[in-house]
Coordinates of C-alpha atoms in Angstrom, one line a residue:
X149 CA -30.0 -2.0 2.8
X150 CA -27.3 -0.4 4.9
X151 CA -23.7 0.8 4.4
X152 CA -21.6 0.5 7.6
X153 CA -18.6 2.5 8.6
X154 CA -15.2 0.8 8.8
X155 CA -15.3 1.3 12.6
X156 CA -18.7 -0.4 13.0
X157 CA -17.6 -3.2 10.7
X158 CA -14.6 -3.9 12.8
X159 CA -16.3 -3.5 16.2
X160 CA -19.6 -5.1 15.6
X161 CA -19.0 -7.5 12.7
X162 CA -15.5 -8.6 13.6
X163 CA -14.1 -7.2 10.3
X164 CA -15.7 -10.2 8.6
X165 CA -14.5 -10.3 4.9
X166 CA -17.8 -11.9 3.9
X167 CA -20.0 -9.1 5.4
X168 CA -21.7 -8.1 2.1
X169 CA -25.2 -9.7 2.0
X170 CA -25.3 -10.3 5.8
X171 CA -28.4 -9.2 7.5
X172 CA -28.1 -6.9 10.6
X173 CA -31.0 -5.8 12.7
X174 CA -31.6 -2.1 13.5
X175 CA -34.4 -1.5 15.9
X176 CA -35.6 -5.0 15.2
X177 CA -35.8 -4.5 11.4
X178 CA -33.6 -6.4 9.0
X179 CA -31.1 -4.5 6.8
X180 CA -28.8 -6.1 4.3
X181 CA -25.2 -4.9 4.4
X182 CA -24.3 -3.7 0.9
X183 CA -21.1 -1.9 1.6
X184 CA -18.4 -0.9 4.1
X185 CA -17.2 2.7 3.9
X186 CA -13.5 3.4 3.7
X187 CA -11.8 4.2 7.0
X188 CA -11.5 7.9 6.4
X189 CA -15.1 8.4 5.2
X190 CA -17.2 10.4 7.6
X191 CA -20.3 11.1 5.6
X192 CA -21.8 14.6 5.0
X193 CA -22.3 15.5 8.7
X194 CA -18.9 15.8 10.2
X195 CA -20.0 17.1 13.6
X196 CA -21.1 13.7 14.7
X197 CA -19.6 10.3 13.9
X198 CA -21.8 8.2 11.7
X199 CA -21.6 4.4 11.6
X200 CA -24.6 3.5 9.4
X201 CA -26.1 4.9 6.2
X202 CA -29.6 3.8 5.2
X203 CA -32.0 5.0 2.6
X204 CA -34.0 8.0 3.7
X205 CA -37.2 6.0 3.3
X206 CA -36.2 3.9 6.2
X207 CA -35.6 6.8 8.6
X208 CA -38.8 6.1 10.5
X209 CA -37.6 2.6 11.2
X210 CA -34.1 3.5 12.3
X211 CA -35.1 6.6 14.3
X212 CA -38.8 6.2 15.2
X213 CA -38.8 9.1 17.6
X214 CA -36.6 11.3 15.3
X215 CA -37.4 14.3 13.3
X216 CA -40.3 14.1 10.8
X217 CA -38.4 14.2 7.6
X218 CA -41.5 15.3 5.7
X219 CA -41.5 18.7 7.5
X220 CA -40.0 21.6 5.5
X221 CA -37.9 22.6 8.5
X222 CA -35.5 19.7 8.0
X223 CA -32.6 21.8 7.1
X224 CA -30.2 18.9 7.0
X225 CA -32.0 17.6 3.9

């Protein structure tokens, strides 16, 4: 599943009103859109714009060369 930002919804999905349930592919993997965040929502990390929120268990799929979230040094967790 994925929640998309209002900005991403408008830019990538054409502000489609029937977006819920649609499948989008992130790094080749299918994710079902389960929500669109309100326009003012920025998430918990305000330093960088965020357009997609996925469950932490899918982090390896979305960012395969990202930080190992199982390391205790992941301060953002």
